[in-house]
Short mmCIF file of N, CA and C in Angstrom, two decimals:
data_model
loop_
_atom_site.label_atom_id
_atom_site.label_comp_id
_atom_site.label_asym_id
_atom_site.label_seq_id
_atom_site.Cartn_x
_atom_site.Cartn_y
_atom_site.Cartn_z
N UNK A 11 -17.43 69.88 -90.99
CA UNK A 11 -18.53 68.94 -91.03
C UNK A 11 -18.12 67.75 -91.88
N UNK A 12 -18.27 66.55 -91.34
CA UNK A 12 -17.88 65.35 -92.06
C UNK A 12 -19.00 64.92 -93.00
N UNK A 13 -18.63 64.45 -94.21
CA UNK A 13 -19.67 63.96 -95.11
C UNK A 13 -20.27 62.68 -94.56
N UNK A 14 -21.56 62.49 -94.83
CA UNK A 14 -22.26 61.34 -94.31
C UNK A 14 -22.45 60.32 -95.44
N UNK A 15 -21.35 59.69 -95.87
CA UNK A 15 -21.40 58.69 -96.92
C UNK A 15 -21.01 57.36 -96.30
N UNK A 16 -21.89 56.38 -96.42
CA UNK A 16 -21.62 55.09 -95.79
C UNK A 16 -20.49 54.37 -96.52
N UNK A 17 -19.78 53.53 -95.78
CA UNK A 17 -18.67 52.80 -96.38
C UNK A 17 -19.16 51.82 -97.44
N UNK A 18 -20.34 51.28 -97.25
CA UNK A 18 -20.91 50.37 -98.25
C UNK A 18 -21.14 51.10 -99.57
N UNK A 19 -21.63 52.32 -99.49
CA UNK A 19 -21.88 53.11 -100.69
C UNK A 19 -20.57 53.48 -101.38
N UNK A 20 -19.54 53.77 -100.61
CA UNK A 20 -18.23 54.07 -101.20
C UNK A 20 -17.66 52.85 -101.90
N UNK A 21 -17.80 51.68 -101.29
CA UNK A 21 -17.29 50.45 -101.91
C UNK A 21 -18.01 50.17 -103.22
N UNK A 22 -19.33 50.33 -103.22
CA UNK A 22 -20.10 50.09 -104.44
C UNK A 22 -19.66 51.06 -105.54
N UNK A 23 -19.45 52.30 -105.19
CA UNK A 23 -19.01 53.29 -106.18
C UNK A 23 -17.64 52.91 -106.75
N UNK A 24 -16.72 52.50 -105.91
CA UNK A 24 -15.38 52.13 -106.39
C UNK A 24 -15.45 50.89 -107.28
N UNK A 25 -16.25 49.90 -106.89
CA UNK A 25 -16.38 48.68 -107.70
C UNK A 25 -16.97 49.01 -109.07
N UNK A 26 -18.02 49.84 -109.10
CA UNK A 26 -18.61 50.20 -110.39
C UNK A 26 -17.66 51.03 -111.24
N UNK A 27 -16.85 51.87 -110.62
CA UNK A 27 -15.84 52.64 -111.36
C UNK A 27 -14.81 51.69 -111.98
N UNK A 28 -14.36 50.71 -111.20
CA UNK A 28 -13.39 49.74 -111.73
C UNK A 28 -14.00 48.91 -112.86
N UNK A 29 -15.26 48.53 -112.74
CA UNK A 29 -15.94 47.80 -113.82
C UNK A 29 -16.03 48.66 -115.08
N UNK A 30 -16.33 49.93 -114.90
CA UNK A 30 -16.42 50.83 -116.06
C UNK A 30 -15.06 50.99 -116.74
N UNK A 31 -14.00 51.11 -115.95
CA UNK A 31 -12.65 51.22 -116.54
C UNK A 31 -12.31 49.93 -117.27
N UNK A 32 -12.63 48.79 -116.65
CA UNK A 32 -12.41 47.51 -117.31
C UNK A 32 -13.22 47.40 -118.60
N UNK A 33 -14.47 47.83 -118.58
CA UNK A 33 -15.29 47.80 -119.79
C UNK A 33 -14.73 48.70 -120.88
N UNK A 34 -14.20 49.85 -120.50
CA UNK A 34 -13.58 50.74 -121.49
C UNK A 34 -12.35 50.10 -122.11
N UNK A 35 -11.54 49.43 -121.29
CA UNK A 35 -10.36 48.75 -121.83
C UNK A 35 -10.75 47.60 -122.76
N UNK A 36 -11.79 46.85 -122.37
CA UNK A 36 -12.26 45.74 -123.22
C UNK A 36 -12.74 46.28 -124.57
N UNK A 37 -13.51 47.37 -124.55
CA UNK A 37 -14.00 47.96 -125.81
C UNK A 37 -12.85 48.47 -126.67
N UNK A 38 -11.82 48.99 -126.04
CA UNK A 38 -10.70 49.58 -126.78
C UNK A 38 -9.81 48.50 -127.40
N UNK A 39 -9.67 47.37 -126.68
CA UNK A 39 -8.72 46.34 -127.12
C UNK A 39 -9.33 45.23 -127.98
N UNK A 40 -10.63 45.11 -128.06
CA UNK A 40 -11.24 44.01 -128.83
C UNK A 40 -11.73 44.51 -130.18
N UNK A 41 -11.81 43.59 -131.16
CA UNK A 41 -12.32 43.98 -132.49
C UNK A 41 -13.80 44.36 -132.42
N UNK A 42 -14.23 45.13 -133.43
CA UNK A 42 -15.54 45.76 -133.40
C UNK A 42 -16.73 44.80 -133.29
N UNK A 43 -17.00 43.91 -134.18
CA UNK A 43 -18.20 43.09 -133.98
C UNK A 43 -17.87 41.83 -133.18
N UNK A 44 -17.98 41.91 -131.82
CA UNK A 44 -17.74 40.72 -131.02
C UNK A 44 -18.58 40.78 -129.74
N UNK A 45 -18.81 39.60 -129.18
CA UNK A 45 -19.57 39.50 -127.94
C UNK A 45 -18.80 40.13 -126.77
N UNK A 46 -17.49 39.98 -126.75
CA UNK A 46 -16.68 40.55 -125.66
C UNK A 46 -16.77 42.07 -125.69
N UNK A 47 -16.76 42.66 -126.90
CA UNK A 47 -16.88 44.11 -126.99
C UNK A 47 -18.25 44.56 -126.48
N UNK A 48 -19.30 43.80 -126.77
CA UNK A 48 -20.64 44.13 -126.27
C UNK A 48 -20.70 44.03 -124.74
N UNK A 49 -19.99 43.07 -124.14
CA UNK A 49 -19.91 42.97 -122.67
C UNK A 49 -19.17 44.19 -122.10
N UNK A 50 -18.13 44.66 -122.78
CA UNK A 50 -17.43 45.87 -122.36
C UNK A 50 -18.36 47.07 -122.38
N UNK A 51 -19.24 47.16 -123.39
CA UNK A 51 -20.22 48.25 -123.45
C UNK A 51 -21.19 48.16 -122.28
N UNK A 52 -21.63 46.94 -121.96
CA UNK A 52 -22.53 46.74 -120.83
C UNK A 52 -21.88 47.19 -119.53
N UNK A 53 -20.59 46.87 -119.34
CA UNK A 53 -19.88 47.30 -118.13
C UNK A 53 -19.80 48.83 -118.06
N UNK A 54 -19.63 49.47 -119.19
CA UNK A 54 -19.62 50.94 -119.19
C UNK A 54 -20.98 51.50 -118.82
N UNK A 55 -22.06 50.87 -119.27
CA UNK A 55 -23.41 51.35 -118.97
C UNK A 55 -23.75 51.17 -117.49
N UNK A 56 -23.18 50.16 -116.84
CA UNK A 56 -23.43 49.96 -115.42
C UNK A 56 -22.95 51.14 -114.59
N UNK A 57 -22.03 51.93 -115.08
CA UNK A 57 -21.47 53.06 -114.35
C UNK A 57 -22.42 54.26 -114.35
N UNK A 58 -23.33 54.37 -115.28
CA UNK A 58 -24.18 55.56 -115.43
C UNK A 58 -24.97 55.95 -114.18
N UNK A 59 -25.56 55.03 -113.42
CA UNK A 59 -26.31 55.47 -112.23
C UNK A 59 -25.44 56.16 -111.18
N UNK A 60 -24.17 55.85 -111.14
CA UNK A 60 -23.28 56.44 -110.14
C UNK A 60 -22.91 57.88 -110.50
N UNK A 61 -22.98 58.23 -111.77
CA UNK A 61 -22.63 59.59 -112.20
C UNK A 61 -23.50 60.62 -111.47
N UNK A 62 -24.77 60.33 -111.28
CA UNK A 62 -25.66 61.24 -110.55
C UNK A 62 -25.21 61.44 -109.12
N UNK A 63 -24.73 60.37 -108.47
CA UNK A 63 -24.22 60.49 -107.10
C UNK A 63 -22.98 61.36 -107.04
N UNK A 64 -22.11 61.22 -108.03
CA UNK A 64 -20.88 62.04 -108.05
C UNK A 64 -21.23 63.50 -108.27
N UNK A 65 -22.16 63.78 -109.16
CA UNK A 65 -22.58 65.16 -109.40
C UNK A 65 -23.22 65.75 -108.14
N UNK A 66 -24.06 64.99 -107.46
CA UNK A 66 -24.69 65.47 -106.22
C UNK A 66 -23.63 65.73 -105.15
N UNK A 67 -22.61 64.88 -105.05
CA UNK A 67 -21.54 65.08 -104.08
C UNK A 67 -20.75 66.35 -104.39
N UNK A 68 -20.45 66.57 -105.69
CA UNK A 68 -19.73 67.78 -106.08
C UNK A 68 -20.55 69.04 -105.80
N UNK A 69 -21.86 68.98 -106.06
CA UNK A 69 -22.72 70.14 -105.80
C UNK A 69 -22.80 70.43 -104.29
N UNK A 70 -22.93 69.40 -103.47
CA UNK A 70 -22.99 69.60 -102.02
C UNK A 70 -21.67 70.17 -101.51
N UNK A 71 -20.58 69.71 -102.07
CA UNK A 71 -19.27 70.22 -101.66
C UNK A 71 -19.09 71.68 -102.07
N UNK A 72 -19.61 72.06 -103.23
CA UNK A 72 -19.50 73.44 -103.70
C UNK A 72 -20.37 74.38 -102.87
N UNK A 73 -21.50 73.90 -102.36
CA UNK A 73 -22.43 74.73 -101.61
C UNK A 73 -22.19 74.70 -100.10
N UNK A 74 -21.25 73.88 -99.64
CA UNK A 74 -20.96 73.78 -98.20
C UNK A 74 -20.38 75.10 -97.71
N UNK A 75 -20.86 75.61 -96.60
CA UNK A 75 -20.34 76.88 -96.10
C UNK A 75 -18.87 76.77 -95.72
N UNK A 76 -18.11 77.79 -96.07
CA UNK A 76 -16.68 77.80 -95.77
C UNK A 76 -16.40 78.34 -94.37
N UNK A 77 -17.43 78.91 -93.73
CA UNK A 77 -17.28 79.50 -92.41
C UNK A 77 -17.29 78.41 -91.35
N UNK A 78 -16.40 78.51 -90.40
CA UNK A 78 -16.36 77.55 -89.31
C UNK A 78 -17.56 77.76 -88.39
N UNK A 79 -18.17 76.66 -87.97
CA UNK A 79 -19.31 76.73 -87.08
C UNK A 79 -18.90 77.34 -85.75
N UNK A 80 -19.80 78.13 -85.14
CA UNK A 80 -19.44 78.73 -83.85
C UNK A 80 -19.27 77.66 -82.78
N UNK A 81 -18.33 77.92 -81.91
CA UNK A 81 -18.08 76.99 -80.81
C UNK A 81 -17.08 77.60 -79.85
N UNK A 82 -16.71 76.85 -78.85
CA UNK A 82 -15.76 77.34 -77.87
C UNK A 82 -14.35 77.26 -78.46
N UNK A 83 -13.60 78.33 -78.34
CA UNK A 83 -12.23 78.38 -78.82
C UNK A 83 -11.32 77.66 -77.83
N UNK A 84 -10.41 76.84 -78.35
CA UNK A 84 -9.51 76.08 -77.49
C UNK A 84 -8.53 76.99 -76.74
N UNK A 85 -8.13 78.09 -77.38
CA UNK A 85 -7.12 78.95 -76.78
C UNK A 85 -7.70 80.13 -75.99
N UNK A 86 -9.02 80.27 -75.95
CA UNK A 86 -9.64 81.40 -75.26
C UNK A 86 -9.65 81.23 -73.74
N UNK A 87 -9.63 80.01 -73.27
CA UNK A 87 -9.68 79.78 -71.82
C UNK A 87 -11.12 79.77 -71.33
N UNK A 88 -11.29 79.30 -70.12
CA UNK A 88 -12.62 79.18 -69.52
C UNK A 88 -12.96 80.49 -68.79
N UNK A 89 -14.07 81.10 -69.18
CA UNK A 89 -14.56 82.33 -68.55
C UNK A 89 -15.95 82.02 -68.01
N UNK A 90 -16.08 81.78 -66.70
CA UNK A 90 -17.39 81.37 -66.17
C UNK A 90 -18.43 82.47 -66.31
N UNK A 91 -19.64 82.07 -66.70
CA UNK A 91 -20.78 82.98 -66.82
C UNK A 91 -21.65 82.93 -65.58
N UNK A 92 -21.71 81.77 -64.93
CA UNK A 92 -22.60 81.60 -63.78
C UNK A 92 -22.17 80.39 -62.97
N UNK A 93 -22.78 80.25 -61.79
CA UNK A 93 -22.65 79.06 -60.97
C UNK A 93 -24.00 78.37 -60.95
N UNK A 94 -24.00 77.06 -61.20
CA UNK A 94 -25.25 76.31 -61.23
C UNK A 94 -25.16 75.14 -60.27
N UNK A 95 -26.32 74.68 -59.84
CA UNK A 95 -26.40 73.46 -59.04
C UNK A 95 -26.92 72.37 -59.95
N UNK A 96 -26.14 71.31 -60.13
CA UNK A 96 -26.46 70.24 -61.06
C UNK A 96 -26.73 68.96 -60.29
N UNK A 97 -27.83 68.28 -60.65
CA UNK A 97 -28.17 66.98 -60.08
C UNK A 97 -28.33 66.01 -61.24
N UNK A 98 -27.42 65.05 -61.34
CA UNK A 98 -27.47 64.07 -62.43
C UNK A 98 -28.58 63.06 -62.20
N UNK A 99 -29.17 62.60 -63.30
CA UNK A 99 -30.17 61.54 -63.23
C UNK A 99 -29.48 60.22 -62.92
N UNK A 100 -30.17 59.29 -62.25
CA UNK A 100 -29.58 57.95 -62.08
C UNK A 100 -29.54 57.24 -63.44
N UNK A 101 -28.48 56.50 -63.69
CA UNK A 101 -28.32 55.84 -64.98
C UNK A 101 -29.04 54.49 -64.99
N UNK A 102 -29.62 54.16 -66.14
CA UNK A 102 -30.28 52.87 -66.30
C UNK A 102 -29.23 51.76 -66.44
N UNK A 103 -28.07 52.13 -66.99
CA UNK A 103 -26.98 51.18 -67.20
C UNK A 103 -25.83 51.60 -66.28
N UNK A 104 -25.27 50.70 -65.48
CA UNK A 104 -24.20 51.09 -64.55
C UNK A 104 -23.00 51.76 -65.23
N UNK A 105 -22.70 51.39 -66.46
CA UNK A 105 -21.55 51.98 -67.15
C UNK A 105 -21.74 53.47 -67.40
N UNK A 106 -22.98 53.94 -67.42
CA UNK A 106 -23.27 55.34 -67.67
C UNK A 106 -23.51 56.13 -66.38
N UNK A 107 -23.17 55.57 -65.24
CA UNK A 107 -23.53 56.21 -63.98
C UNK A 107 -22.75 57.49 -63.69
N UNK A 108 -21.60 57.71 -64.33
CA UNK A 108 -20.84 58.95 -64.12
C UNK A 108 -20.49 59.54 -65.47
N UNK A 109 -21.48 60.12 -66.17
CA UNK A 109 -21.22 60.61 -67.53
C UNK A 109 -20.45 61.93 -67.59
N UNK A 110 -20.41 62.68 -66.49
CA UNK A 110 -19.72 63.97 -66.48
C UNK A 110 -18.36 63.78 -65.82
N UNK A 111 -17.31 63.87 -66.62
CA UNK A 111 -15.95 63.65 -66.12
C UNK A 111 -15.28 64.98 -65.76
N UNK A 112 -14.19 64.89 -65.02
CA UNK A 112 -13.44 66.09 -64.62
C UNK A 112 -12.85 66.78 -65.84
N UNK A 113 -12.72 68.08 -65.73
CA UNK A 113 -12.20 68.88 -66.83
C UNK A 113 -13.30 69.78 -67.37
N UNK A 114 -13.22 70.11 -68.64
CA UNK A 114 -14.24 70.94 -69.28
C UNK A 114 -15.19 70.02 -70.04
N UNK A 115 -16.46 70.13 -69.72
CA UNK A 115 -17.48 69.22 -70.27
C UNK A 115 -18.45 70.01 -71.15
N UNK A 116 -18.44 69.79 -72.48
CA UNK A 116 -19.39 70.49 -73.35
C UNK A 116 -20.80 69.94 -73.17
N UNK A 117 -21.78 70.82 -73.14
CA UNK A 117 -23.16 70.40 -72.90
C UNK A 117 -24.12 71.43 -73.47
N UNK A 118 -25.40 71.15 -73.31
CA UNK A 118 -26.46 72.06 -73.74
C UNK A 118 -27.41 72.25 -72.56
N UNK A 119 -27.70 73.50 -72.26
CA UNK A 119 -28.65 73.83 -71.21
C UNK A 119 -29.99 74.10 -71.89
N UNK A 120 -31.02 73.35 -71.50
CA UNK A 120 -32.33 73.45 -72.14
C UNK A 120 -33.33 74.05 -71.17
N UNK A 121 -33.95 75.13 -71.62
CA UNK A 121 -35.02 75.80 -70.87
C UNK A 121 -36.27 75.76 -71.74
N UNK A 122 -37.21 74.92 -71.40
CA UNK A 122 -38.42 74.80 -72.23
C UNK A 122 -38.05 74.28 -73.61
N UNK A 123 -38.22 75.15 -74.62
CA UNK A 123 -37.91 74.75 -76.00
C UNK A 123 -36.63 75.40 -76.50
N UNK A 124 -35.91 76.09 -75.63
CA UNK A 124 -34.68 76.76 -76.04
C UNK A 124 -33.47 76.02 -75.47
N UNK A 125 -32.41 75.92 -76.28
CA UNK A 125 -31.18 75.29 -75.84
C UNK A 125 -30.01 76.24 -76.01
N UNK A 126 -29.07 76.20 -75.07
CA UNK A 126 -27.91 77.07 -75.09
C UNK A 126 -26.64 76.24 -74.92
N UNK A 127 -25.69 76.39 -75.83
CA UNK A 127 -24.42 75.68 -75.74
C UNK A 127 -23.64 76.19 -74.54
N UNK A 128 -23.07 75.26 -73.81
CA UNK A 128 -22.36 75.63 -72.59
C UNK A 128 -21.18 74.71 -72.37
N UNK A 129 -20.33 75.12 -71.42
CA UNK A 129 -19.16 74.35 -71.04
C UNK A 129 -19.12 74.34 -69.52
N UNK A 130 -19.14 73.14 -68.93
CA UNK A 130 -19.05 73.00 -67.47
C UNK A 130 -17.60 72.84 -67.07
N UNK A 131 -17.22 73.46 -65.97
CA UNK A 131 -15.90 73.23 -65.39
C UNK A 131 -16.10 72.27 -64.22
N UNK A 132 -15.58 71.06 -64.39
CA UNK A 132 -15.73 70.03 -63.36
C UNK A 132 -14.37 69.82 -62.70
N UNK A 133 -14.25 70.14 -61.40
CA UNK A 133 -12.97 69.95 -60.71
C UNK A 133 -12.56 68.48 -60.65
N UNK A 134 -11.24 68.23 -60.62
CA UNK A 134 -10.73 66.86 -60.58
C UNK A 134 -11.24 66.09 -59.38
N UNK A 135 -11.33 66.76 -58.25
CA UNK A 135 -11.69 66.07 -57.01
C UNK A 135 -13.20 65.99 -56.79
N UNK A 136 -13.99 66.56 -57.70
CA UNK A 136 -15.43 66.64 -57.43
C UNK A 136 -16.26 66.31 -58.66
N UNK A 137 -16.08 65.11 -59.20
CA UNK A 137 -16.94 64.69 -60.31
C UNK A 137 -18.35 64.47 -59.78
N UNK A 138 -19.36 64.95 -60.52
CA UNK A 138 -20.75 64.79 -60.05
C UNK A 138 -21.16 63.32 -59.93
N UNK A 139 -21.94 63.05 -58.92
CA UNK A 139 -22.47 61.72 -58.66
C UNK A 139 -23.99 61.79 -58.88
N UNK A 140 -24.61 60.76 -59.49
CA UNK A 140 -26.05 60.80 -59.71
C UNK A 140 -26.84 61.04 -58.43
N UNK A 141 -27.87 61.85 -58.55
CA UNK A 141 -28.83 62.18 -57.49
C UNK A 141 -28.24 62.98 -56.33
N UNK A 142 -27.03 63.51 -56.48
CA UNK A 142 -26.41 64.34 -55.44
C UNK A 142 -26.18 65.73 -56.04
N UNK A 143 -26.85 66.76 -55.53
CA UNK A 143 -26.66 68.11 -56.07
C UNK A 143 -25.22 68.59 -55.86
N UNK A 144 -24.70 69.27 -56.88
CA UNK A 144 -23.34 69.80 -56.79
C UNK A 144 -23.26 71.13 -57.51
N UNK A 145 -22.58 72.09 -56.91
CA UNK A 145 -22.40 73.41 -57.51
C UNK A 145 -21.20 73.38 -58.45
N UNK A 146 -21.40 73.87 -59.69
CA UNK A 146 -20.35 73.91 -60.70
C UNK A 146 -20.39 75.25 -61.42
N UNK A 147 -19.27 75.64 -61.99
CA UNK A 147 -19.24 76.85 -62.81
C UNK A 147 -19.54 76.47 -64.25
N UNK A 148 -20.22 77.37 -64.95
CA UNK A 148 -20.62 77.12 -66.33
C UNK A 148 -20.30 78.35 -67.18
N UNK A 149 -19.88 78.08 -68.41
CA UNK A 149 -19.64 79.14 -69.38
C UNK A 149 -20.58 78.93 -70.56
N UNK A 150 -21.31 79.96 -70.93
CA UNK A 150 -22.21 79.88 -72.07
C UNK A 150 -21.50 80.40 -73.31
N UNK A 151 -21.78 79.77 -74.44
CA UNK A 151 -21.23 80.24 -75.71
C UNK A 151 -21.73 81.64 -76.01
N UNK A 152 -23.01 81.87 -75.78
CA UNK A 152 -23.62 83.20 -75.98
C UNK A 152 -24.31 83.62 -74.69
N UNK A 153 -23.55 84.11 -73.70
CA UNK A 153 -24.15 84.46 -72.41
C UNK A 153 -25.19 85.57 -72.52
N UNK A 154 -25.04 86.44 -73.50
CA UNK A 154 -26.02 87.53 -73.66
C UNK A 154 -27.40 87.01 -74.04
N UNK A 155 -27.47 85.80 -74.60
CA UNK A 155 -28.77 85.19 -74.92
C UNK A 155 -29.27 84.28 -73.79
N UNK A 156 -28.36 83.55 -73.18
CA UNK A 156 -28.75 82.55 -72.19
C UNK A 156 -29.09 83.15 -70.83
N UNK A 157 -28.27 84.05 -70.35
CA UNK A 157 -28.44 84.54 -68.98
C UNK A 157 -29.75 85.28 -68.73
N UNK A 158 -30.26 86.10 -69.68
CA UNK A 158 -31.55 86.74 -69.41
C UNK A 158 -32.71 85.75 -69.25
N UNK A 159 -32.61 84.59 -69.89
CA UNK A 159 -33.69 83.60 -69.80
C UNK A 159 -33.51 82.66 -68.61
N UNK A 160 -32.28 82.56 -68.13
CA UNK A 160 -31.96 81.67 -67.03
C UNK A 160 -32.09 82.44 -65.72
N UNK A 161 -33.25 82.34 -65.10
CA UNK A 161 -33.51 83.09 -63.88
C UNK A 161 -33.10 82.26 -62.67
N UNK A 162 -32.88 82.96 -61.54
CA UNK A 162 -32.51 82.27 -60.30
C UNK A 162 -33.56 81.23 -59.93
N UNK A 163 -33.10 80.06 -59.54
CA UNK A 163 -33.95 78.95 -59.10
C UNK A 163 -34.89 78.40 -60.16
N UNK A 164 -34.76 78.82 -61.42
CA UNK A 164 -35.55 78.21 -62.50
C UNK A 164 -34.82 76.95 -62.97
N UNK A 165 -35.54 75.86 -63.02
CA UNK A 165 -34.93 74.57 -63.33
C UNK A 165 -34.69 74.43 -64.83
N UNK A 166 -33.55 73.84 -65.19
CA UNK A 166 -33.22 73.55 -66.59
C UNK A 166 -32.78 72.09 -66.69
N UNK A 167 -32.70 71.61 -67.93
CA UNK A 167 -32.22 70.26 -68.19
C UNK A 167 -30.86 70.35 -68.86
N UNK A 168 -29.95 69.49 -68.48
CA UNK A 168 -28.61 69.45 -69.05
C UNK A 168 -28.53 68.28 -70.03
N UNK A 169 -28.14 68.58 -71.26
CA UNK A 169 -28.00 67.55 -72.29
C UNK A 169 -26.55 67.40 -72.69
N UNK A 170 -26.20 66.18 -73.09
CA UNK A 170 -24.93 65.91 -73.75
C UNK A 170 -25.30 65.17 -75.02
N UNK A 171 -25.14 65.83 -76.17
CA UNK A 171 -25.66 65.27 -77.41
C UNK A 171 -27.17 65.28 -77.35
N UNK A 172 -27.79 64.12 -77.44
CA UNK A 172 -29.26 64.02 -77.35
C UNK A 172 -29.71 63.41 -76.03
N UNK A 173 -28.76 63.13 -75.17
CA UNK A 173 -29.07 62.43 -73.93
C UNK A 173 -29.20 63.42 -72.77
N UNK A 174 -30.32 63.35 -72.06
CA UNK A 174 -30.52 64.18 -70.87
C UNK A 174 -29.71 63.59 -69.72
N UNK A 175 -28.81 64.41 -69.16
CA UNK A 175 -27.94 63.94 -68.08
C UNK A 175 -28.47 64.29 -66.70
N UNK A 176 -29.15 65.42 -66.59
CA UNK A 176 -29.60 65.83 -65.27
C UNK A 176 -30.38 67.13 -65.30
N UNK A 177 -30.73 67.59 -64.10
CA UNK A 177 -31.43 68.85 -63.93
C UNK A 177 -30.55 69.79 -63.13
N UNK A 178 -30.77 71.07 -63.33
CA UNK A 178 -29.99 72.04 -62.61
C UNK A 178 -30.77 73.33 -62.41
N UNK A 179 -30.15 74.23 -61.64
CA UNK A 179 -30.75 75.55 -61.45
C UNK A 179 -29.63 76.55 -61.26
N UNK A 180 -29.89 77.78 -61.62
CA UNK A 180 -28.92 78.86 -61.50
C UNK A 180 -28.79 79.27 -60.04
N UNK A 181 -27.56 79.31 -59.54
CA UNK A 181 -27.31 79.77 -58.17
C UNK A 181 -27.00 81.26 -58.15
N UNK A 182 -26.05 81.68 -59.00
CA UNK A 182 -25.72 83.10 -59.09
C UNK A 182 -24.92 83.35 -60.37
N UNK A 183 -24.87 84.62 -60.76
CA UNK A 183 -24.11 85.02 -61.95
C UNK A 183 -22.68 85.34 -61.54
N UNK A 184 -21.76 85.05 -62.43
CA UNK A 184 -20.35 85.37 -62.19
C UNK A 184 -20.02 86.64 -62.93
N UNK A 185 -19.44 87.58 -62.25
CA UNK A 185 -19.05 88.84 -62.90
C UNK A 185 -17.79 88.61 -63.70
N UNK A 186 -17.85 88.92 -65.00
CA UNK A 186 -16.69 88.72 -65.88
C UNK A 186 -15.92 90.00 -66.06
#
């Protein structure tokens, strides 16, 4: 999981760190009662609000789970769970008219309020076209959970990220 720290926030943190280091050097190198030494102290004080951010980052890093999130293994190979008929929605923007490319396409099958991670096998010669039904093989990450809920001819929605790509229905189960 990648940390969600904006580049602007990182730049501000680095600038304030450099100011604090500069303020420490000014305090160390100048005589005690002087205006320049007081400015060095002010530069050191500017760093204090960032300390809380660093502590929060360290705490989040310490509490981050060390277990890898479940997903499809690259070396496991494609094991189809079922055959589905997929009909892509027409795209509002022409550049998005063929969102499902040939190869293995990660997606989410949504039935009502439940979603199941899946992988579509799209043949090189048969990329889906919007509004044209096409039969494809699908592999579910957890077929024991998805297949009992996915009944024959029950319609589902196919998502990629948060975008709905099309509708589909189960044609038949593949024996593994």
